[in-house]
Amino acid sequence: MIFEPFTIKNVTLKNRILRSSIGGRTSYYDGTVNSAWKNFEKRFAENDVAGIISATITVDDRRWSPLEYPKISNDKFIKPLREGIQGVQKYGCKYIIQLGDAGYQTQTSLFSQEADAKSASSVFDLLFGYRNHSIEMSVEEIEQTIHNFAEAARRVRETGCDGLEITASKGYIIHQFLNPVSNRRTDEYGGSVEKRFHFLQKIVKAVRQTVGSDFLFGIRLSAVDYNYLPINLRLPVIFPIQHYFIGNGLEENIFYAKELEKLGIDYLHISAGFGFINPKENPGSFPIDELRMFVNSNRHLSLKTNIRAMLLNAIPKPILSLILGRGWKFVPGINAEHAHKFKKAVNIPIVANGGFQQRDLIEATLREQKCDLVSMARPLLANPDLLKVFKKGKNEPEKPCTFCNRCTVRTVNFPLGCYEPLRFSSQDEMEAEILRWSATLDT
């Protein structure tokens, strides 16, 4: 099953494995991708993955995080992206650009700015974002954001890539409108599940009109929001209380999926959880040391980030692990069953994400028609030749990804690469591999 081709719309993928979205400091300070980005993406392509879904590329010129992550908020970003994408495509690998806007979950900035607090409603969120509280967007700001997505979609098509994906997950701005805990609006964009969908609905219509009916267009969607994971404090509390602790469940998100199908979306990419990172989207260990590095790097931006950093540094690691580590464990194929629910509910292809690495699990998931494609990032970062390992008949690589999540948090401040000491014979070997991933010269 893994090596069977699969076609979505007019795009044929040579196998069933996609490299899912993974971000890193691979751009210049203005957001223009550089040679490090080109070489990073090309390494997956030359190792036989069927397609690459880019890092979430921001559609907003100011709301952008972290620094040195890519942008697509201006026409000047088109040409450098096109050049790198052509380098990927020559290996028979398809390239899909993922668009997004972090909204109030913008985690870092050069300076504190009001734009990084914009959201569906005004909410205090202790864990995500750096501003003290989010700021409710005006209707004019909502309309501008819809326009930003449409313009970014035009640029996506002009890069010559094979498709477009919009993230309505990760706790980013679209997800903030979908989720009842972050959307307390009483106008046309909030209240009922239908009204919370209105923002995404308008974005999809604007984007489809811009890119045309022939261009591959998918949505990354959370199956269940699990607002209680990771543990967090969001104020004010809302009722009914299950909305506060769960957010959207399967019923609401399958409703969104069916509406998206009616709008002409070509596929759904299923993950879970609200906020990045969370244990349902990144199953595995809870990286306490890396979390401390992160909060220390942005504690200057607000009172909230300063208090947050003091708390995370003061609380002993065993207690911190007990408090914040709830739910953090590795579950193979964690969202496969969720994907199966969507597969039965809609008639468009489904991509499943989260906790895939072993060939037999992937084969079983595809054979049982729980999804049509499988996406992964951390296992391919650890072993970019994973597809070649499978072709040799092996079930997993000799040094598999341990799902430690160190890479996920470290890449905000450090180069992309695997930071799991257990996978290397020495620190020097690990450092050499990380620097090789981030090489700035074409190979």
Coordinates of C-alpha atoms in Angstrom, one line a residue:
M1 CA 0.0 0.0 0.0
I2 CA 2.7 2.5 0.9
F3 CA 4.2 2.5 -2.6
E4 CA 1.0 2.7 -4.5
P5 CA 0.5 6.0 -6.3
F6 CA -2.5 8.1 -5.3
T7 CA -4.2 11.0 -7.2
I8 CA -6.0 14.0 -5.7
K9 CA -7.6 16.2 -8.3
N10 CA -4.9 16.5 -11.0
V11 CA -1.9 15.8 -8.8
T12 CA -0.5 12.2 -8.7
L13 CA 1.6 11.3 -5.7
K14 CA 4.1 8.5 -6.3
N15 CA 3.4 6.9 -2.9
R16 CA 1.3 7.4 0.2
I17 CA 3.8 9.3 2.4
L18 CA 3.9 13.0 2.8
R19 CA 6.4 15.1 4.8
S20 CA 4.1 17.2 7.0
S21 CA 4.6 20.8 8.1
I22 CA 7.8 21.5 10.0
G23 CA 9.1 25.0 10.6
G24 CA 12.6 26.3 11.1
R25 CA 14.9 29.3 10.9
T26 CA 15.6 28.9 7.1
S27 CA 14.8 32.4 5.9
Y28 CA 16.4 35.8 6.0
Y29 CA 15.2 38.2 8.6
D30 CA 12.6 39.7 6.2
G31 CA 11.1 36.2 5.7
T32 CA 12.7 35.5 2.3
V33 CA 13.6 31.8 2.1
N34 CA 17.3 31.1 1.6
S35 CA 19.6 28.2 0.6
A36 CA 19.2 26.5 4.0
W37 CA 15.4 26.2 3.2
K38 CA 16.1 24.9 -0.3
N39 CA 18.5 22.2 0.8
F40 CA 16.3 21.2 3.8
E41 CA 13.3 20.5 1.6
K42 CA 15.4 18.9 -1.2
R43 CA 16.8 16.3 1.2
F44 CA 13.3 14.8 1.7
A45 CA 12.6 15.0 -2.0
E46 CA 15.7 13.0 -3.0
N47 CA 14.8 10.4 -0.4
D48 CA 11.5 9.5 -2.2
V49 CA 8.7 11.1 -0.2
A50 CA 5.7 11.6 -2.4
G51 CA 5.1 15.1 -1.4
I52 CA 6.2 17.9 1.0
I53 CA 3.8 20.2 2.9
S54 CA 5.7 23.3 3.7
A55 CA 6.1 25.0 7.1
T56 CA 3.1 27.2 7.9
I57 CA 3.9 30.3 5.9
T58 CA 2.4 33.4 7.2
V59 CA -0.1 35.5 5.2
D60 CA 0.2 38.5 7.5
D61 CA 3.3 40.7 7.1
R62 CA 3.5 41.8 10.7
R63 CA 2.0 38.8 12.6
W64 CA 5.0 36.5 12.0
S65 CA 6.8 34.2 14.3
P66 CA 9.5 33.1 14.9
L67 CA 12.0 35.4 13.1
E68 CA 13.7 33.7 10.2
Y69 CA 10.6 31.7 9.4
P70 CA 9.3 32.1 5.8
K71 CA 6.6 34.7 4.7
I72 CA 4.4 34.9 1.6
S73 CA 2.8 38.2 2.4
N74 CA 4.4 40.1 -0.5
D75 CA 5.1 39.4 -4.1
K76 CA 8.8 39.7 -3.5
F77 CA 8.7 36.2 -1.8
I78 CA 7.4 34.4 -4.9
K79 CA 10.6 34.0 -6.9
P80 CA 12.8 32.6 -4.1
L81 CA 10.1 30.1 -3.2
R82 CA 9.7 29.1 -6.9
E83 CA 13.4 28.4 -7.2
G84 CA 13.4 26.1 -4.2
I85 CA 10.2 24.3 -5.3
Q86 CA 11.6 23.5 -8.7
G87 CA 14.6 21.9 -7.0
V88 CA 12.1 19.6 -5.1
Q89 CA 10.0 18.8 -8.1
K90 CA 12.8 17.6 -10.2
Y91 CA 12.9 14.5 -7.9
G92 CA 9.3 13.7 -8.7
C93 CA 8.2 15.1 -5.4
K94 CA 5.1 17.3 -5.2
Y95 CA 5.2 20.5 -3.1
I96 CA 2.2 21.9 -1.2
I97 CA 2.5 25.3 0.5
Q98 CA 0.7 25.5 3.8
L99 CA -0.7 28.9 4.7
G100 CA -1.6 30.2 8.1
D101 CA -1.8 33.1 10.5
A102 CA -1.0 32.5 14.2
G103 CA -3.3 35.2 15.5
Y104 CA -2.9 35.6 19.3
Q105 CA -0.8 32.4 19.4
T106 CA 2.1 34.3 17.9
Q107 CA 4.8 33.2 20.3
T108 CA 7.8 35.4 19.7
S109 CA 8.6 38.8 18.2
L110 CA 11.5 41.3 17.9
F111 CA 9.4 43.8 19.9
S112 CA 6.0 43.5 21.5
Q113 CA 3.3 44.6 19.1
E114 CA -0.5 44.8 19.2
A115 CA -0.9 42.9 15.9
D116 CA 0.3 39.8 17.7
A117 CA -2.6 39.8 20.0
K118 CA -5.4 39.8 17.4
S119 CA -8.0 37.0 17.7
A120 CA -11.6 36.2 17.5
S121 CA -12.2 37.5 21.1
S122 CA -10.4 39.0 24.0
V123 CA -9.1 36.1 26.2
F124 CA -6.4 35.5 28.7
D125 CA -4.3 32.4 27.8
L126 CA -1.4 31.6 30.1
L127 CA 0.3 29.1 27.9
F128 CA 0.1 30.3 24.3
G129 CA 1.1 33.7 22.8
Y130 CA 3.2 36.3 24.4
R131 CA 0.8 39.3 24.8
N132 CA -1.0 39.6 28.1
H133 CA -4.3 39.0 26.5
S134 CA -5.8 38.7 23.0
I135 CA -7.7 41.5 21.3
E136 CA -11.0 41.0 19.5
M137 CA -10.7 41.7 15.8
S138 CA -13.0 44.2 14.2
V139 CA -15.0 43.2 11.2
E140 CA -12.7 45.3 9.0
E141 CA -9.7 43.4 10.4
I142 CA -11.4 40.1 9.7
E143 CA -12.1 41.2 6.1
Q144 CA -8.5 42.2 5.7
T145 CA -7.3 38.8 7.0
I146 CA -9.6 37.1 4.5
H147 CA -8.0 39.2 1.8
N148 CA -4.6 38.3 3.1
F149 CA -5.3 34.6 2.6
A150 CA -6.7 35.2 -0.9
E151 CA -3.6 37.2 -1.9
A152 CA -1.3 34.7 -0.4
A153 CA -3.1 31.9 -2.3
R154 CA -2.5 33.8 -5.6
R155 CA 1.2 33.9 -4.8
V156 CA 1.2 30.2 -3.9
R157 CA 0.0 29.4 -7.4
E158 CA 2.6 31.7 -8.9
T159 CA 5.4 29.8 -7.2
G160 CA 4.6 26.9 -9.5
C161 CA 4.0 24.5 -6.5
D162 CA 1.5 21.6 -6.8
G163 CA -1.1 22.6 -4.3
L164 CA -2.2 24.7 -1.3
E165 CA -3.1 23.8 2.2
I166 CA -4.6 26.1 4.8
T167 CA -4.2 25.3 8.5
A168 CA -7.4 25.5 10.4
S169 CA -5.7 23.7 13.3
K170 CA -2.7 24.3 15.6
G171 CA -4.7 26.9 17.5
Y172 CA -3.9 29.4 14.8
I173 CA -6.3 32.2 13.9
I174 CA -8.8 30.2 11.9
H175 CA -8.9 27.6 14.7
Q176 CA -9.4 30.5 17.2
F177 CA -12.6 31.4 15.3
L178 CA -13.7 27.7 15.2
N179 CA -13.1 27.0 18.9
P180 CA -15.7 28.2 21.4
V181 CA -13.2 28.9 24.2
S182 CA -11.4 31.5 22.1
N183 CA -14.4 32.7 20.1
R184 CA -16.9 34.5 22.4
R185 CA -18.3 36.8 19.7
T186 CA -22.0 37.5 19.3
D187 CA -22.0 38.8 15.7
E188 CA -22.0 36.8 12.5
Y189 CA -18.6 35.3 13.3
G190 CA -19.4 33.8 16.7
G191 CA -21.9 32.0 18.9
S192 CA -23.3 28.9 17.2
V193 CA -21.1 26.3 15.5
E194 CA -22.4 27.5 12.1
K195 CA -21.4 31.1 12.9
R196 CA -18.0 30.1 14.1
F197 CA -17.4 28.5 10.7
H198 CA -18.2 31.7 8.9
F199 CA -14.6 33.0 9.0
L200 CA -13.2 29.8 7.5
Q201 CA -16.0 29.7 5.0
K202 CA -15.2 33.1 3.7
I203 CA -11.5 32.3 3.4
V204 CA -12.2 29.1 1.5
K205 CA -14.5 30.9 -1.0
A206 CA -12.0 33.7 -1.5
V207 CA -9.1 31.4 -1.9
R208 CA -10.9 29.1 -4.3
Q209 CA -12.0 32.0 -6.4
T210 CA -8.4 33.2 -6.5
V211 CA -6.6 29.9 -7.4
G212 CA -9.3 28.5 -9.6
S213 CA -11.2 25.2 -9.6
D214 CA -8.3 23.2 -11.1
F215 CA -5.7 23.9 -8.3
L216 CA -5.2 21.4 -5.4
F217 CA -6.6 22.9 -2.2
G218 CA -6.7 21.1 1.2
I219 CA -7.5 22.0 4.8
R220 CA -5.6 20.9 7.9
L221 CA -8.3 20.3 10.5
S222 CA -8.3 19.3 14.2
A223 CA -10.5 16.2 14.9
V224 CA -11.0 17.1 18.6
D225 CA -9.7 20.2 20.2
Y226 CA -8.8 18.7 23.7
N227 CA -8.6 22.2 25.2
Y228 CA -7.5 20.7 28.5
L229 CA -4.3 19.3 26.9
P230 CA -1.8 20.7 27.6
I231 CA -3.0 22.0 31.0
N232 CA -3.7 25.7 30.7
L233 CA -5.5 28.6 32.2
R234 CA -7.9 30.5 29.9
L235 CA -10.1 33.3 31.3
P236 CA -12.9 34.0 31.5
V237 CA -14.3 30.5 31.9
I238 CA -17.1 29.7 29.6
F239 CA -20.2 27.5 29.9
P240 CA -21.2 24.8 29.2
I241 CA -18.1 23.6 30.9
Q242 CA -17.4 20.9 28.3
H243 CA -16.8 23.6 25.7
Y244 CA -14.2 25.0 28.1
F245 CA -12.4 21.7 28.6
I246 CA -12.9 20.1 25.2
G247 CA -13.6 22.9 22.7
N248 CA -14.9 21.3 19.5
G249 CA -15.5 17.6 19.6
L250 CA -15.8 15.1 16.7
E251 CA -19.4 16.2 16.0
E252 CA -18.6 19.8 15.5
N253 CA -15.4 19.1 13.5
I254 CA -17.2 16.6 11.2
F255 CA -19.8 19.3 10.6
Y256 CA -16.9 21.6 9.5
A257 CA -15.6 18.8 7.3
K258 CA -18.9 18.3 5.6
E259 CA -19.2 22.0 5.0
L260 CA -15.7 22.2 3.6
E261 CA -16.5 19.4 1.2
K262 CA -19.5 21.3 -0.1
L263 CA -17.2 24.3 -0.7
G264 CA -15.1 22.2 -3.0
I265 CA -12.1 21.4 -0.8
D266 CA -10.0 18.6 -2.3
Y267 CA -8.7 16.8 0.8
L268 CA -8.6 17.0 4.6
H269 CA -5.4 16.7 6.7
I270 CA -6.5 15.4 10.1
S271 CA -4.6 16.1 13.3
A272 CA -5.9 16.9 16.8
G273 CA -5.5 19.3 19.7
F274 CA -5.7 23.1 20.1
G275 CA -2.4 25.1 20.3
F276 CA 1.1 24.3 19.3
I277 CA 2.6 22.2 20.7
N278 CA 0.1 19.8 22.2
P279 CA 0.2 16.0 23.0
K280 CA -2.4 15.0 20.5
E281 CA -0.6 16.5 17.6
N282 CA 2.9 15.8 18.8
P283 CA 2.6 12.5 20.8
G284 CA 5.7 11.7 22.8
S285 CA 7.7 13.1 25.7
F286 CA 7.2 16.5 27.2
P287 CA 10.5 18.4 26.6
I288 CA 10.9 20.4 29.9
D289 CA 14.4 21.6 29.3
E290 CA 13.5 22.9 25.8
L291 CA 10.4 24.5 27.1
R292 CA 12.5 26.4 29.7
M293 CA 14.8 27.5 26.9
F294 CA 11.9 28.8 24.9
V295 CA 10.2 30.8 27.8
N296 CA 13.5 32.3 28.8
S297 CA 14.1 33.6 25.2
N298 CA 10.9 35.6 25.1
R299 CA 10.3 36.6 28.8
H300 CA 11.1 40.3 27.9
L301 CA 8.0 40.7 25.7
S302 CA 5.3 41.0 28.4
L303 CA 4.4 40.7 32.1
K304 CA 2.8 37.3 31.2
T305 CA 5.9 35.9 29.6
N306 CA 8.1 37.1 32.4
I307 CA 5.9 35.5 35.1
R308 CA 5.5 32.3 33.0
A309 CA 9.3 32.0 32.7
M310 CA 9.8 32.6 36.4
L311 CA 7.3 29.9 37.3
L312 CA 8.7 27.3 34.8
N313 CA 12.2 27.9 36.1
A314 CA 11.3 27.8 39.8
I315 CA 9.2 24.7 39.8
P316 CA 11.3 21.5 40.1
K317 CA 11.3 19.3 37.1
P318 CA 9.5 16.3 38.7
I319 CA 6.6 18.6 39.8
L320 CA 6.6 20.4 36.5
S321 CA 6.4 17.1 34.6
L322 CA 3.5 16.0 36.8
I323 CA 1.6 19.3 36.3
L324 CA 2.3 20.0 32.6
G325 CA 3.2 16.6 31.4
R326 CA -0.3 15.2 31.6
G327 CA -1.2 13.5 28.4
W328 CA 2.3 13.6 27.0
K329 CA 3.0 10.0 25.9
F330 CA 3.7 8.3 22.6
V331 CA 0.7 6.7 21.0
P332 CA 1.4 5.1 17.5
G333 CA -0.8 6.6 14.8
I334 CA -2.6 8.7 17.4
N335 CA -5.0 10.3 15.0
A336 CA -5.7 7.2 12.8
E337 CA -9.1 6.5 14.4
H338 CA -10.1 10.1 14.2
A339 CA -9.1 10.1 10.5
H340 CA -11.3 7.0 10.0
K341 CA -14.3 8.9 11.3
F342 CA -13.7 11.6 8.8
K343 CA -13.1 9.1 6.0
K344 CA -16.6 7.7 6.7
A345 CA -18.2 11.1 6.9
V346 CA -17.0 12.7 3.7
N347 CA -16.1 11.7 0.1
I348 CA -12.8 13.4 -0.3
P349 CA -9.3 12.0 0.5
I350 CA -8.1 12.0 4.1
V351 CA -4.5 12.5 5.3
A352 CA -3.7 11.2 8.8
N353 CA -1.0 12.8 10.9
G354 CA 0.6 12.0 14.2
G355 CA 2.8 9.1 15.6
F356 CA 3.6 7.2 12.4
Q357 CA 7.0 5.6 11.8
Q358 CA 6.6 1.8 11.5
R359 CA 5.9 0.3 8.1
D360 CA 3.4 -2.3 9.4
L361 CA 1.3 0.4 11.2
I362 CA 1.2 2.6 8.1
E363 CA 0.3 -0.4 5.9
A364 CA -2.5 -1.5 8.2
T365 CA -3.9 2.1 8.5
L366 CA -4.0 2.4 4.7
R367 CA -5.2 -1.2 4.1
E368 CA -8.1 -0.7 6.6
Q369 CA -9.0 2.5 4.7
K370 CA -8.7 4.7 7.8
C371 CA -7.1 7.3 5.5
D372 CA -5.7 7.6 2.0
L373 CA -2.3 9.2 2.9
V374 CA -0.1 9.4 5.9
S375 CA 2.0 12.4 6.9
M376 CA 4.9 12.7 9.3
A377 CA 7.7 15.1 10.2
R378 CA 9.8 14.1 13.2
P379 CA 10.5 10.5 11.9
L380 CA 11.7 11.9 8.6
L381 CA 13.8 14.5 10.3
A382 CA 15.4 11.7 12.2
N383 CA 15.7 9.5 9.2
P384 CA 15.1 11.2 5.9
D385 CA 15.8 7.9 4.1
L386 CA 12.8 6.3 5.8
L387 CA 11.1 5.4 2.5
K388 CA 14.3 3.7 1.4
V389 CA 14.4 1.7 4.6
F390 CA 10.8 0.5 4.0
K391 CA 11.7 -0.4 0.4
K392 CA 14.4 -2.7 1.8
G393 CA 11.6 -4.6 3.7
K394 CA 12.5 -3.2 7.1
N395 CA 9.8 -2.2 9.5
E396 CA 11.6 0.8 11.0
P397 CA 15.1 2.3 10.8
E398 CA 18.0 1.2 13.1
K399 CA 17.9 4.5 15.0
P400 CA 14.2 5.5 14.9
C401 CA 12.8 8.7 16.1
T402 CA 12.0 8.6 19.8
F403 CA 9.4 11.3 19.6
C404 CA 11.2 13.2 22.4
N405 CA 9.9 16.5 21.0
R406 CA 13.2 18.3 21.5
C407 CA 13.3 19.2 17.9
T408 CA 9.8 20.7 17.9
V409 CA 10.6 23.3 20.6
R410 CA 14.3 23.9 19.9
T411 CA 13.7 24.9 16.3
V412 CA 12.2 28.2 17.5
N413 CA 15.7 29.3 18.7
F414 CA 18.1 26.9 17.1
P415 CA 18.8 25.2 13.8
L416 CA 16.5 22.5 12.4
G417 CA 17.7 19.0 13.3
C418 CA 17.4 16.0 15.6
Y419 CA 18.4 16.8 19.2
E420 CA 17.9 13.4 20.7
P421 CA 21.2 12.3 22.4
L422 CA 20.1 8.6 22.4
R423 CA 20.3 8.6 18.6
F424 CA 24.0 9.6 18.4
S425 CA 27.2 8.2 19.6
S426 CA 28.4 11.6 20.8
Q427 CA 27.4 15.3 21.0
D428 CA 29.9 16.0 18.2
E429 CA 28.1 13.6 15.9
M430 CA 24.7 15.2 16.8
E431 CA 26.1 18.7 16.2
A432 CA 27.6 17.7 12.8
E433 CA 24.2 16.3 11.7
I434 CA 22.3 19.3 12.8
L435 CA 24.7 21.6 11.0
R436 CA 24.5 19.5 7.9
W437 CA 20.7 19.8 7.8
S438 CA 21.1 23.6 8.0
A439 CA 23.9 24.0 5.4
T440 CA 23.7 27.3 3.6
L441 CA 25.3 26.2 0.3
D442 CA 23.6 24.1 -2.4
T443 CA 24.9 20.5 -2.6

